[in-house]
Tab-separated table of C-alpha atoms and ligand atoms in Angstrom:
chain	number	residue	atom	x	y	z
A	1	MET	CA	11.229	65.862	-35.146
A	2	ALA	CA	7.334	65.760	-35.596
A	3	PHE	CA	5.469	67.902	-33.441
A	4	GLU	CA	4.649	64.630	-30.818
A	5	GLU	CA	7.473	63.203	-31.167
A	6	TRP	CA	8.937	66.006	-29.598
A	7	GLY	CA	5.830	65.796	-27.467
A	8	ASP	CA	7.550	62.305	-26.472
A	9	TRP	CA	10.949	63.341	-26.051
A	10	LEU	CA	10.134	65.931	-23.453
A	11	SER	CA	8.231	63.624	-21.485
A	12	LYS	CA	10.950	60.775	-21.411
A	13	ARG	CA	13.014	63.529	-19.894
A	14	PHE	CA	10.942	66.098	-17.903
A	15	GLY	CA	8.085	63.619	-16.925
A	16	SER	CA	4.715	65.440	-16.557
A	17	ARG	CA	6.746	68.764	-15.995
A	18	TRP	CA	7.747	69.590	-19.807
A	19	PRO	CA	4.538	71.649	-20.551
A	20	LEU	CA	5.555	74.444	-17.353
A	21	LEU	CA	9.203	74.280	-18.576
A	22	VAL	CA	8.308	75.301	-22.221
A	23	ALA	CA	5.822	77.815	-20.503
A	24	LEU	CA	9.080	79.410	-18.427
A	25	SER	CA	11.421	79.809	-21.302
A	26	LEU	CA	8.272	81.792	-23.597
A	27	VAL	CA	7.954	83.887	-20.796
A	28	GLY	CA	12.209	84.253	-20.390
A	29	ALA	CA	11.779	85.616	-24.125
A	30	LEU	CA	9.211	87.788	-23.388
A	31	ALA	CA	11.019	89.091	-20.592
A	32	VAL	CA	13.601	89.594	-22.900
A	33	PHE	CA	11.330	91.657	-25.272
A	34	ALA	CA	10.085	93.562	-22.529
A	35	GLY	CA	13.419	95.296	-22.384
A	36	ILE	CA	14.850	92.973	-19.086
A	37	PRO	CA	18.050	93.002	-19.412
A	38	LEU	CA	19.129	89.755	-21.217
A	39	TRP	CA	21.502	88.389	-17.884
A	40	GLN	CA	18.165	89.084	-15.740
A	41	ALA	CA	15.916	86.712	-17.664
A	42	ALA	CA	18.764	84.389	-18.210
A	43	LEU	CA	19.218	83.856	-14.157
A	44	GLY	CA	15.693	84.163	-13.401
A	45	TRP	CA	14.464	81.716	-15.522
A	46	PHE	CA	17.420	79.446	-14.565
A	47	PHE	CA	16.192	79.534	-11.241
A	48	LEU	CA	12.543	79.128	-11.671
A	49	VAL	CA	13.559	75.891	-13.992
A	50	CYS	CA	15.683	74.317	-11.102
A	51	LEU	CA	12.654	74.721	-8.774
A	52	THR	CA	10.467	72.587	-11.347
A	53	LEU	CA	12.685	70.272	-12.070
A	54	ALA	CA	13.328	68.982	-8.404
A	55	GLY	CA	9.953	69.135	-7.585
A	56	GLY	CA	9.068	67.153	-10.180
A	57	GLY	CA	11.071	64.078	-9.532
A	58	LYS	CA	8.920	63.012	-6.733
A	59	ALA	CA	5.206	64.029	-8.353
A	60	GLU	CA	6.723	61.667	-11.019
A	61	LEU	CA	7.252	59.025	-8.149
A	62	LYS	CA	3.404	59.977	-6.724
A	63	ASP	CA	2.324	60.017	-10.523
A	64	VAL	CA	2.726	55.838	-10.638
A	65	GLN	CA	2.097	55.018	-7.543
A	66	THR	CA	-1.455	56.578	-7.624
A	67	GLN	CA	-1.900	55.175	-11.361
A	68	PRO	CA	-5.153	52.940	-11.016
A	69	VAL	CA	-4.771	49.392	-11.998
A	70	ASP	CA	-6.218	48.395	-15.709
A	71	HIS	CA	-8.088	46.087	-14.609
A	72	SER	CA	-9.165	45.440	-18.176
A	73	ARG	CA	-5.374	44.078	-19.379
A	74	GLN	CA	-6.051	41.194	-15.942
A	75	SER	CA	-8.127	38.063	-16.996
A	76	ASP	CA	-10.961	36.842	-14.744
A	77	PRO	CA	-9.628	35.532	-11.554
A	78	LEU	CA	-12.651	32.955	-11.140
A	79	SER	CA	-10.896	31.193	-14.853
A	80	GLU	CA	-7.913	31.368	-13.211
A	81	ILE	CA	-8.862	29.554	-9.708
A	82	THR	CA	-11.042	27.476	-11.967
A	83	ALA	CA	-7.900	26.685	-14.103
A	84	THR	CA	-5.929	25.683	-10.653
A	85	ILE	CA	-8.289	23.982	-8.789
A	86	GLY	CA	-8.547	21.139	-12.558
A	87	ALA	CA	-4.707	20.318	-11.832
A	88	LEU	CA	-5.530	19.052	-8.452
A	89	ASP	CA	-6.644	15.727	-7.731
A	90	MET	CA	-7.594	16.614	-4.416
A	91	PRO	CA	-11.574	16.733	-4.522
A	92	LEU	CA	-12.395	20.565	-4.361
A	93	LEU	CA	-15.256	23.263	-5.123
A	94	VAL	CA	-15.701	27.272	-5.481
A	95	LEU	CA	-18.429	28.979	-3.415
A	96	ASP	CA	-20.081	32.020	-3.422
A	97	ALA	CA	-20.955	34.571	-0.718
A	98	GLU	CA	-24.535	32.500	-0.750
A	99	ALA	CA	-23.320	28.708	-0.880
A	100	ASN	CA	-23.848	28.467	-4.604
A	101	VAL	CA	-21.446	26.370	-6.685
A	102	LEU	CA	-19.281	28.823	-8.843
A	103	CYS	CA	-16.970	25.732	-10.273
A	104	GLN	CA	-15.695	22.591	-9.171
A	105	ASN	CA	-12.799	20.412	-10.258
A	106	PRO	CA	-12.471	16.616	-11.698
A	107	ALA	CA	-11.522	15.131	-8.141
A	108	CYS	CA	-15.058	16.867	-7.167
A	109	ASP	CA	-17.294	15.652	-9.524
A	110	ARG	CA	-16.222	11.992	-9.515
A	111	LEU	CA	-16.498	12.086	-5.468
A	112	LEU	CA	-19.940	14.641	-5.649
A	113	GLY	CA	-20.961	14.473	-8.847
A	114	THR	CA	-21.169	16.612	-11.074
A	115	LEU	CA	-24.138	19.983	-11.124
A	116	PRO	CA	-24.878	23.394	-12.829
A	117	VAL	CA	-23.223	26.066	-12.016
A	118	GLY	CA	-24.598	28.456	-9.814
A	119	THR	CA	-26.479	24.885	-7.453
A	120	HIS	CA	-26.545	25.935	-4.087
A	121	ILE	CA	-23.809	23.511	-1.919
A	122	SER	CA	-26.853	21.311	-0.013
A	123	ALA	CA	-27.625	20.141	-3.724
A	124	ARG	CA	-24.324	18.395	-3.179
A	125	MET	CA	-23.917	17.734	0.123
A	126	ARG	CA	-26.540	16.098	2.681
A	127	SER	CA	-24.456	16.259	5.749
A	128	PRO	CA	-25.592	18.804	8.253
A	129	ALA	CA	-22.685	19.230	10.241
A	130	VAL	CA	-20.612	20.403	6.770
A	131	LEU	CA	-23.789	22.831	5.783
A	132	ASP	CA	-23.319	24.190	9.133
A	133	MET	CA	-19.646	24.757	8.646
A	134	VAL	CA	-19.720	26.347	5.529
A	135	ARG	CA	-22.682	28.837	6.826
A	136	GLU	CA	-20.811	29.619	9.529
A	137	THR	CA	-17.689	30.600	7.581
A	138	LEU	CA	-20.021	32.836	5.558
A	139	ALA	CA	-20.985	34.716	8.059
A	140	THR	CA	-17.465	35.573	10.039
A	141	GLY	CA	-15.399	35.063	6.891
A	142	ARG	CA	-13.409	32.781	9.337
A	143	SER	CA	-11.864	29.344	7.867
A	144	ASN	CA	-13.663	26.073	9.592
A	145	GLN	CA	-12.696	22.443	9.022
A	146	ILE	CA	-14.712	18.887	9.838
A	147	GLU	CA	-14.491	15.540	9.976
A	148	HIS	CA	-17.141	13.574	7.799
A	149	ALA	CA	-17.211	10.119	7.309
A	150	GLU	CA	-18.721	9.101	3.397
A	151	ARG	CA	-20.224	5.324	3.879
A	152	LEU	CA	-21.220	5.010	0.148
A	153	PRO	CA	-20.285	3.164	-2.231
A	154	SER	CA	-17.700	2.567	0.432
A	155	GLN	CA	-16.344	3.692	4.043
A	156	GLN	CA	-14.382	6.606	3.531
A	157	VAL	CA	-13.588	9.571	5.729
A	158	TYR	CA	-12.925	13.301	4.610
A	159	MET	CA	-11.164	16.585	6.496
A	160	VAL	CA	-13.681	18.695	4.837
A	161	ARG	CA	-12.267	22.250	5.229
A	162	ILE	CA	-13.538	25.807	4.027
A	163	ALA	CA	-11.226	28.907	3.730
A	164	PRO	CA	-12.056	31.911	2.070
A	165	ILE	CA	-10.449	33.239	-0.798
A	166	VAL	CA	-8.127	36.460	-0.611
A	167	LEU	CA	-7.961	37.843	-3.680
A	168	GLN	CA	-5.560	40.196	-5.113
A	169	MET	CA	-7.778	41.907	-7.296
A	170	PRO	CA	-12.049	41.468	-7.171
A	171	ALA	CA	-13.870	39.172	-8.715
A	172	GLY	CA	-16.708	41.564	-9.650
A	173	GLY	CA	-16.728	42.810	-6.341
A	174	ARG	CA	-17.752	38.729	-5.226
A	175	ARG	CA	-16.649	37.036	-2.303
A	176	LEU	CA	-15.619	33.472	-3.054
A	177	TYR	CA	-14.446	30.852	-0.422
A	178	LEU	CA	-12.534	27.301	-1.098
A	179	LEU	CA	-14.695	23.824	-0.198
A	180	SER	CA	-12.036	21.098	-0.053
A	181	PHE	CA	-12.047	17.320	1.008
A	182	ARG	CA	-8.875	15.663	1.822
A	183	ASP	CA	-9.209	11.905	1.864
A	184	ILE	CA	-7.987	10.373	5.360
A	185	SER	CA	-9.148	7.317	5.226
A	186	GLU	CA	-5.875	5.754	5.310
A	187	LEU	CA	-4.843	7.801	7.642
A	188	ARG	CA	-7.740	6.174	9.981
A	189	ARG	CA	-7.927	3.314	9.182
A	190	LEU	CA	-4.055	2.705	10.403
A	191	ASP	CA	-4.640	4.529	13.566
A	192	GLN	CA	-7.541	1.568	14.423
A	193	MET	CA	-5.393	-0.803	13.410
A	194	ARG	CA	-2.626	0.420	15.685
A	195	SER	CA	-4.672	0.594	18.692
A	196	ASP	CA	-6.271	-2.924	18.001
A	197	PHE	CA	-2.675	-4.207	18.045
A	198	VAL	CA	-1.551	-2.150	21.659
A	199	ALA	CA	-4.721	-3.610	22.918
A	200	ASN	CA	-4.409	-7.240	20.965
A	201	ALA	CA	-0.444	-7.147	22.787
A	202	SER	CA	-1.150	-6.105	25.879
A	203	HIS	CA	-4.527	-8.508	26.152
A	204	GLU	CA	-2.951	-11.277	25.084
A	205	LEU	CA	0.664	-10.811	27.505
A	206	ARG	CA	-2.112	-10.178	30.353
A	207	THR	CA	-3.793	-13.006	30.458
A	208	PRO	CA	-0.516	-15.271	30.920
A	209	LEU	CA	0.789	-12.832	33.646
A	210	ALA	CA	-2.474	-12.617	35.621
A	211	SER	CA	-2.388	-16.599	35.532
A	212	LEU	CA	1.476	-16.163	37.378
A	213	ARG	CA	0.518	-13.743	39.565
A	214	GLY	CA	-2.141	-16.416	40.647
A	215	PHE	CA	-0.214	-19.614	41.013
A	216	ILE	CA	1.867	-17.289	43.001
A	217	GLU	CA	0.033	-16.051	45.215
A	218	THR	CA	-1.565	-20.000	45.685
A	219	LEU	CA	2.069	-20.820	46.702
A	220	GLN	CA	2.819	-18.490	48.627
A	221	GLY	CA	-0.461	-19.799	50.281
A	222	PRO	CA	-2.856	-22.114	50.679
A	223	ALA	CA	0.114	-24.609	48.424
A	224	LYS	CA	2.467	-23.289	50.681
A	225	SER	CA	3.575	-27.151	51.574
A	226	ASP	CA	1.434	-29.256	49.058
A	227	VAL	CA	4.438	-30.564	47.221
A	228	GLN	CA	2.035	-32.417	44.524
A	229	ALA	CA	0.075	-29.324	43.928
A	230	GLN	CA	3.625	-27.204	43.811
A	231	GLU	CA	4.670	-29.803	40.917
A	232	ARG	CA	1.451	-28.629	39.295
A	233	PHE	CA	1.807	-25.449	39.144
A	234	LEU	CA	4.823	-24.825	38.382
A	235	SER	CA	4.693	-26.905	35.028
A	236	ILE	CA	1.370	-24.560	33.829
A	237	MET	CA	3.626	-21.230	35.136
A	238	LEU	CA	6.445	-22.950	32.737
A	239	ASP	CA	4.215	-22.586	29.976
A	240	GLN	CA	2.707	-19.729	30.721
A	241	ALA	CA	6.203	-17.650	30.692
A	242	THR	CA	6.604	-19.591	27.725
A	243	ARG	CA	4.003	-18.084	25.855
A	244	MET	CA	4.653	-14.731	26.685
A	245	SER	CA	8.369	-15.270	25.786
A	246	ARG	CA	7.037	-16.643	22.333
A	247	LEU	CA	4.776	-13.651	21.998
A	248	VAL	CA	7.787	-11.184	22.188
A	249	ASP	CA	9.432	-12.953	20.226
A	250	ASP	CA	7.175	-12.763	17.721
A	251	LEU	CA	6.686	-9.381	18.151
A	252	LEU	CA	9.782	-7.715	17.677
A	253	SER	CA	10.448	-10.296	14.571
A	254	LEU	CA	7.396	-8.681	13.573
A	255	SER	CA	9.145	-4.902	14.206
A	256	ARG	CA	12.262	-5.731	12.784
A	257	LEU	CA	10.888	-6.726	9.322
A	258	GLU	CA	8.524	-3.472	9.545
A	259	LEU	CA	11.454	-1.431	9.503
A	260	ARG	CA	13.740	-3.727	6.938
A	261	SER	CA	10.079	-4.008	4.606
A	262	HIS	CA	11.706	-1.889	1.714
A	263	VAL	CA	14.680	-3.604	1.482
A	264	ALA	CA	14.530	-6.218	-0.780
A	265	PRO	CA	16.603	-9.560	-0.226
A	266	GLU	CA	19.977	-9.687	-1.906
A	267	GLY	CA	20.983	-13.456	-1.906
A	268	LYS	CA	20.426	-16.624	-3.857
A	269	ILE	CA	18.849	-19.764	-2.141
A	270	ASP	CA	18.284	-22.951	-2.750
A	271	LEU	CA	15.026	-23.869	-1.994
A	272	ALA	CA	14.927	-28.103	-1.721
A	273	PRO	CA	17.867	-28.008	0.756
A	274	LEU	CA	15.639	-25.431	3.305
A	275	LEU	CA	12.426	-27.262	2.805
A	276	CYS	CA	14.499	-30.547	4.072
A	277	HIS	CA	16.358	-28.592	6.785
A	278	VAL	CA	12.381	-27.278	7.994
A	279	ARG	CA	11.076	-30.867	7.611
A	280	ASP	CA	13.744	-32.286	9.739
A	281	SER	CA	13.611	-29.660	12.392
A	282	LEU	CA	9.554	-30.197	12.295
A	283	ALA	CA	10.109	-33.714	13.054
A	284	PRO	CA	9.396	-34.090	16.756
A	285	LEU	CA	6.515	-31.814	16.839
A	286	ALA	CA	5.279	-33.958	13.949
A	287	HIS	CA	6.233	-36.668	15.425
A	288	ASP	CA	4.406	-35.672	19.034
A	289	LEU	CA	0.897	-34.668	16.726
A	290	GLY	CA	0.929	-38.201	14.427
A	291	VAL	CA	1.601	-36.259	11.928
A	292	GLU	CA	3.468	-37.426	8.590
A	293	ILE	CA	5.161	-34.757	6.573
A	294	ARG	CA	5.913	-35.725	2.938
A	295	LEU	CA	8.392	-33.249	0.566
A	296	HIS	CA	8.197	-33.536	-3.051
A	297	LEU	CA	10.704	-32.249	-4.880
A	298	PRO	CA	11.413	-32.081	-8.446
A	299	GLU	CA	15.376	-32.744	-9.483
A	300	GLY	CA	18.115	-30.381	-9.545
A	301	ALA	CA	18.482	-27.283	-7.515
A	302	VAL	CA	15.557	-24.502	-7.183
A	303	GLU	CA	17.239	-21.184	-6.454
A	304	VAL	CA	14.796	-18.005	-5.301
A	305	ALA	CA	15.865	-14.223	-4.871
A	306	GLY	CA	15.813	-14.705	-0.368
A	307	GLU	CA	17.466	-14.766	2.958
A	308	ARG	CA	17.721	-18.098	4.522
A	309	ASP	CA	16.858	-17.655	8.213
A	310	GLU	CA	13.836	-15.971	6.913
A	311	LEU	CA	12.795	-18.536	4.277
A	312	VAL	CA	13.210	-20.198	7.059
A	313	GLN	CA	10.998	-19.051	9.425
A	314	VAL	CA	7.847	-18.843	6.360
A	315	PHE	CA	7.693	-22.740	5.486
A	316	GLU	CA	8.443	-23.525	9.505
A	317	ASN	CA	5.268	-21.465	10.228
A	318	LEU	CA	2.868	-23.195	7.647
A	319	VAL	CA	4.261	-26.649	7.591
A	320	GLU	CA	3.701	-26.099	12.021
A	321	ASN	CA	0.513	-24.368	11.280
A	322	ALA	CA	-0.358	-27.348	8.745
A	323	CYS	CA	0.279	-30.360	11.172
A	324	LYS	CA	-1.029	-28.391	14.560
A	325	TYR	CA	-4.300	-27.587	12.579
A	326	GLY	CA	-4.237	-30.221	9.727
A	327	GLN	CA	-3.584	-32.708	12.794
A	328	ASP	CA	-6.793	-34.845	11.944
A	329	GLY	CA	-5.684	-35.761	8.798
A	330	LYS	CA	-2.839	-36.962	9.244
A	331	ILE	CA	-0.529	-36.115	6.294
A	332	VAL	CA	0.879	-32.912	5.375
A	333	ASP	CA	2.669	-32.838	1.941
A	334	VAL	CA	5.401	-30.111	0.423
A	335	HIS	CA	5.175	-29.238	-3.003
A	336	LEU	CA	8.258	-27.588	-4.492
A	337	ARG	CA	7.157	-26.213	-7.991
A	338	PRO	CA	9.759	-24.484	-10.484
A	339	LEU	CA	7.412	-23.706	-13.137
A	340	ASP	CA	9.509	-22.823	-15.634
A	341	PRO	CA	10.095	-20.228	-17.426
A	342	GLY	CA	6.885	-18.969	-14.562
A	343	PRO	CA	6.975	-17.960	-11.006
A	344	VAL	CA	8.520	-20.833	-8.074
A	345	GLU	CA	5.699	-22.789	-6.294
A	346	VAL	CA	6.076	-23.551	-2.628
A	347	SER	CA	2.554	-25.288	-1.539
A	348	VAL	CA	2.053	-26.656	1.650
A	349	ILE	CA	-1.052	-29.159	1.815
A	350	ASP	CA	-2.790	-30.155	5.025
A	351	ARG	CA	-6.397	-32.883	4.898
A	352	GLY	CA	-7.594	-31.312	8.271
A	353	PRO	CA	-10.861	-29.485	8.593
A	354	GLY	CA	-10.141	-26.525	6.743
A	355	ILE	CA	-11.040	-22.796	6.813
A	356	PRO	CA	-14.706	-21.117	6.811
A	357	ALA	CA	-14.740	-18.928	3.767
A	358	GLU	CA	-15.079	-15.399	5.218
A	359	HIS	CA	-12.165	-16.087	7.477
A	360	VAL	CA	-9.304	-16.667	4.623
A	361	PRO	CA	-8.564	-13.183	3.060
A	362	ARG	CA	-8.503	-12.242	7.495
A	363	LEU	CA	-5.892	-14.929	8.405
A	364	THR	CA	-2.681	-12.457	7.877
A	365	GLU	CA	-4.112	-10.026	10.075
A	366	ARG	CA	-2.297	-9.760	13.548
A	367	PHE	CA	-3.615	-11.649	16.305
A	368	TYR	CA	-6.470	-13.207	13.952
A	369	ARG	CA	-7.736	-16.214	14.832
A	370	VAL	CA	-10.510	-18.750	13.257
A	371	SER	CA	-10.894	-20.154	16.847
A	372	VAL	CA	-8.814	-18.392	19.889
A	373	ALA	CA	-9.232	-21.363	21.808
A	374	ASP	CA	-8.301	-23.557	19.385
A	375	SER	CA	-4.938	-21.571	18.455
A	376	ARG	CA	-3.699	-21.321	22.093
A	377	SER	CA	-4.033	-24.705	23.198
A	378	LYS	CA	-1.682	-25.269	20.068
A	379	LYS	CA	0.759	-22.535	21.775
A	380	GLY	CA	-0.323	-20.217	18.357
A	381	THR	CA	0.184	-16.370	19.308
A	382	GLY	CA	-1.695	-15.397	16.169
A	383	LEU	CA	1.063	-13.910	14.977
A	384	GLY	CA	2.490	-16.662	12.605
A	385	LEU	CA	1.400	-15.231	9.321
A	386	ALA	CA	1.216	-11.814	9.751
A	387	ILE	CA	4.835	-12.666	10.018
A	388	VAL	CA	5.139	-15.007	6.838
A	389	LYS	CA	2.910	-11.948	4.841
A	390	HIS	CA	5.726	-9.292	5.714
A	391	ILE	CA	8.276	-12.174	4.752
A	392	LEU	CA	6.688	-12.739	1.278
A	393	THR	CA	6.813	-8.584	0.677
A	394	ARG	CA	10.102	-8.087	1.223
A	395	HIS	CA	10.599	-11.149	-0.778
A	396	ARG	CA	8.151	-10.467	-3.842
A	397	ALA	CA	6.635	-12.974	-3.253
A	398	ARG	CA	2.915	-13.940	-2.854
A	399	LEU	CA	0.624	-16.189	0.239
A	400	ILE	CA	-1.865	-17.676	-1.722
A	401	VAL	CA	-4.666	-19.770	0.348
A	402	ARG	CA	-7.136	-22.151	-0.715
A	403	SER	CA	-9.144	-23.601	1.661
A	404	GLU	CA	-11.917	-26.808	1.994
A	405	LEU	CA	-14.047	-27.352	4.817
A	406	GLY	CA	-13.657	-31.458	5.163
A	407	ARG	CA	-10.885	-31.468	2.680
A	408	GLY	CA	-8.010	-29.533	3.784
A	409	SER	CA	-6.269	-26.521	3.027
A	410	ASP	CA	-3.683	-25.456	0.553
A	411	PHE	CA	-1.090	-22.510	1.664
A	412	THR	CA	0.823	-21.879	-1.829
A	413	VAL	CA	3.548	-19.370	-1.535
A	414	ARG	CA	4.544	-18.173	-5.436
A	415	PHE	CA	8.133	-16.005	-5.898
B	1	LIG	P1	-1.353	-19.210	15.496
B	1	LIG	O1	-0.372	-18.141	16.421
B	1	LIG	O2	-2.644	-18.903	16.121
B	1	LIG	O3	-1.029	-20.022	14.540
B	1	LIG	P2	-1.515	-18.126	12.851
B	1	LIG	O4	-0.998	-16.312	12.397
B	1	LIG	O5	0.000	-19.295	12.089
B	1	LIG	O6	-1.387	-18.071	13.739
B	1	LIG	O7	-2.783	-18.812	11.942
B	1	LIG	C1	-3.956	-17.761	12.419
B	1	LIG	C2	-4.620	-18.723	12.553
B	1	LIG	O8	-5.194	-19.405	11.165
B	1	LIG	C3	-4.690	-20.062	13.006
B	1	LIG	O9	-5.448	-19.431	14.188
B	1	LIG	C4	-6.350	-20.905	12.333
B	1	LIG	O10	-7.016	-20.598	13.083
B	1	LIG	C5	-5.597	-20.754	11.117
B	1	LIG	N1	-4.912	-21.322	10.541
B	1	LIG	C6	-3.951	-21.646	9.893
B	1	LIG	N2	-3.163	-22.350	9.222
B	1	LIG	C7	-3.904	-23.082	9.372
B	1	LIG	C8	-4.332	-24.614	8.738
B	1	LIG	N3	-3.273	-25.388	8.075
B	1	LIG	N4	-5.841	-24.994	8.621
B	1	LIG	C9	-6.564	-24.758	9.429
B	1	LIG	N5	-6.492	-23.207	9.912
B	1	LIG	C10	-5.016	-22.876	10.176
């Protein structure tokens, strides 16, 4: 065994204490040479070796713990961070303690544009509120967040957050901070929609309720013994109560549809008899309005995947709207077209006044009406087309609205 191998073997066996053991053995040998009896020298040698090894275990452990970390073998933390944030789709950038940008991910390039490394954050973000927040975190080391709206190119709302990066290994003595932009535009839009919806629904219910209350007070007071007035007021009250229950029915319908929106319908429905049923059920209304509903059906069955009651609701809504709002045109045409091999289409066409183009994209929003007064006078709730849209979404179908002022409207359902 070469001398170095022998040293290695001793190191493995006795750790860093092996030179001391060798020295002790030499001293023992010298003692025997000097005339000390062998058994005494051996006993002394054994005693000292035991002492050395007992202390050696702890010393070994201490050696391992205090051994300095070899940083040269570890990669640069900034390049690790750059690689990690590059894989994330949330806009992120890393700042140093002077608020200079050290790196940013592609999502951030798309949001703020790319600038050379080392540029101050103020060259990318002009918002004073965000810059103040960054300054505060750099000064205190505490994380912070703030809501920030970008108006261009479109209205987007972000939760901008800055937090210190706690490193296991020093990044060349630098302190690093992560600035993130969480897009909360959709969340804010849903919040806005929810609060608009509650405001609209309560307003729609409050109006007939206030009217009912007024009539009840009149009937209890000034009109107490006026039989003619009582009859008139009771009929108006019945109208208002009916309007309220229509509204509540529509609201319940919408919430039921929302609950089932992700479940595709299972049945197969022949649209021809379904459209005949819709025409028959609306015949009294059409008659009262002086409108003729004309059906144009092809030969044979035209089947789609769907749920009968829901599809009846869709076409009743569309044909009823065509009769009410297109009353002046006198005729409502309903075409069923099986576009073999393409999709099946049902078009409900009236020859009424038409809808101004700016209103068309918003017609399926809840409570959206071209004219509130017109809708109310025609017993509308403003929820009909919202219900239609929900049902069609569940049926994987689309509503296409075309309208020309003075010529009429075409509401086509494409399956
Ligand atoms: P409403 O209960 O008011 O009828 P809808 O959601 O069914 O609510 O329709 C929304 C609005 O769309 C209506 O108030 C009306 O202004 C407009 N509209 C719908 N169908 C037609 C149509 N065929 N012609 C003209 N306007 C229409």
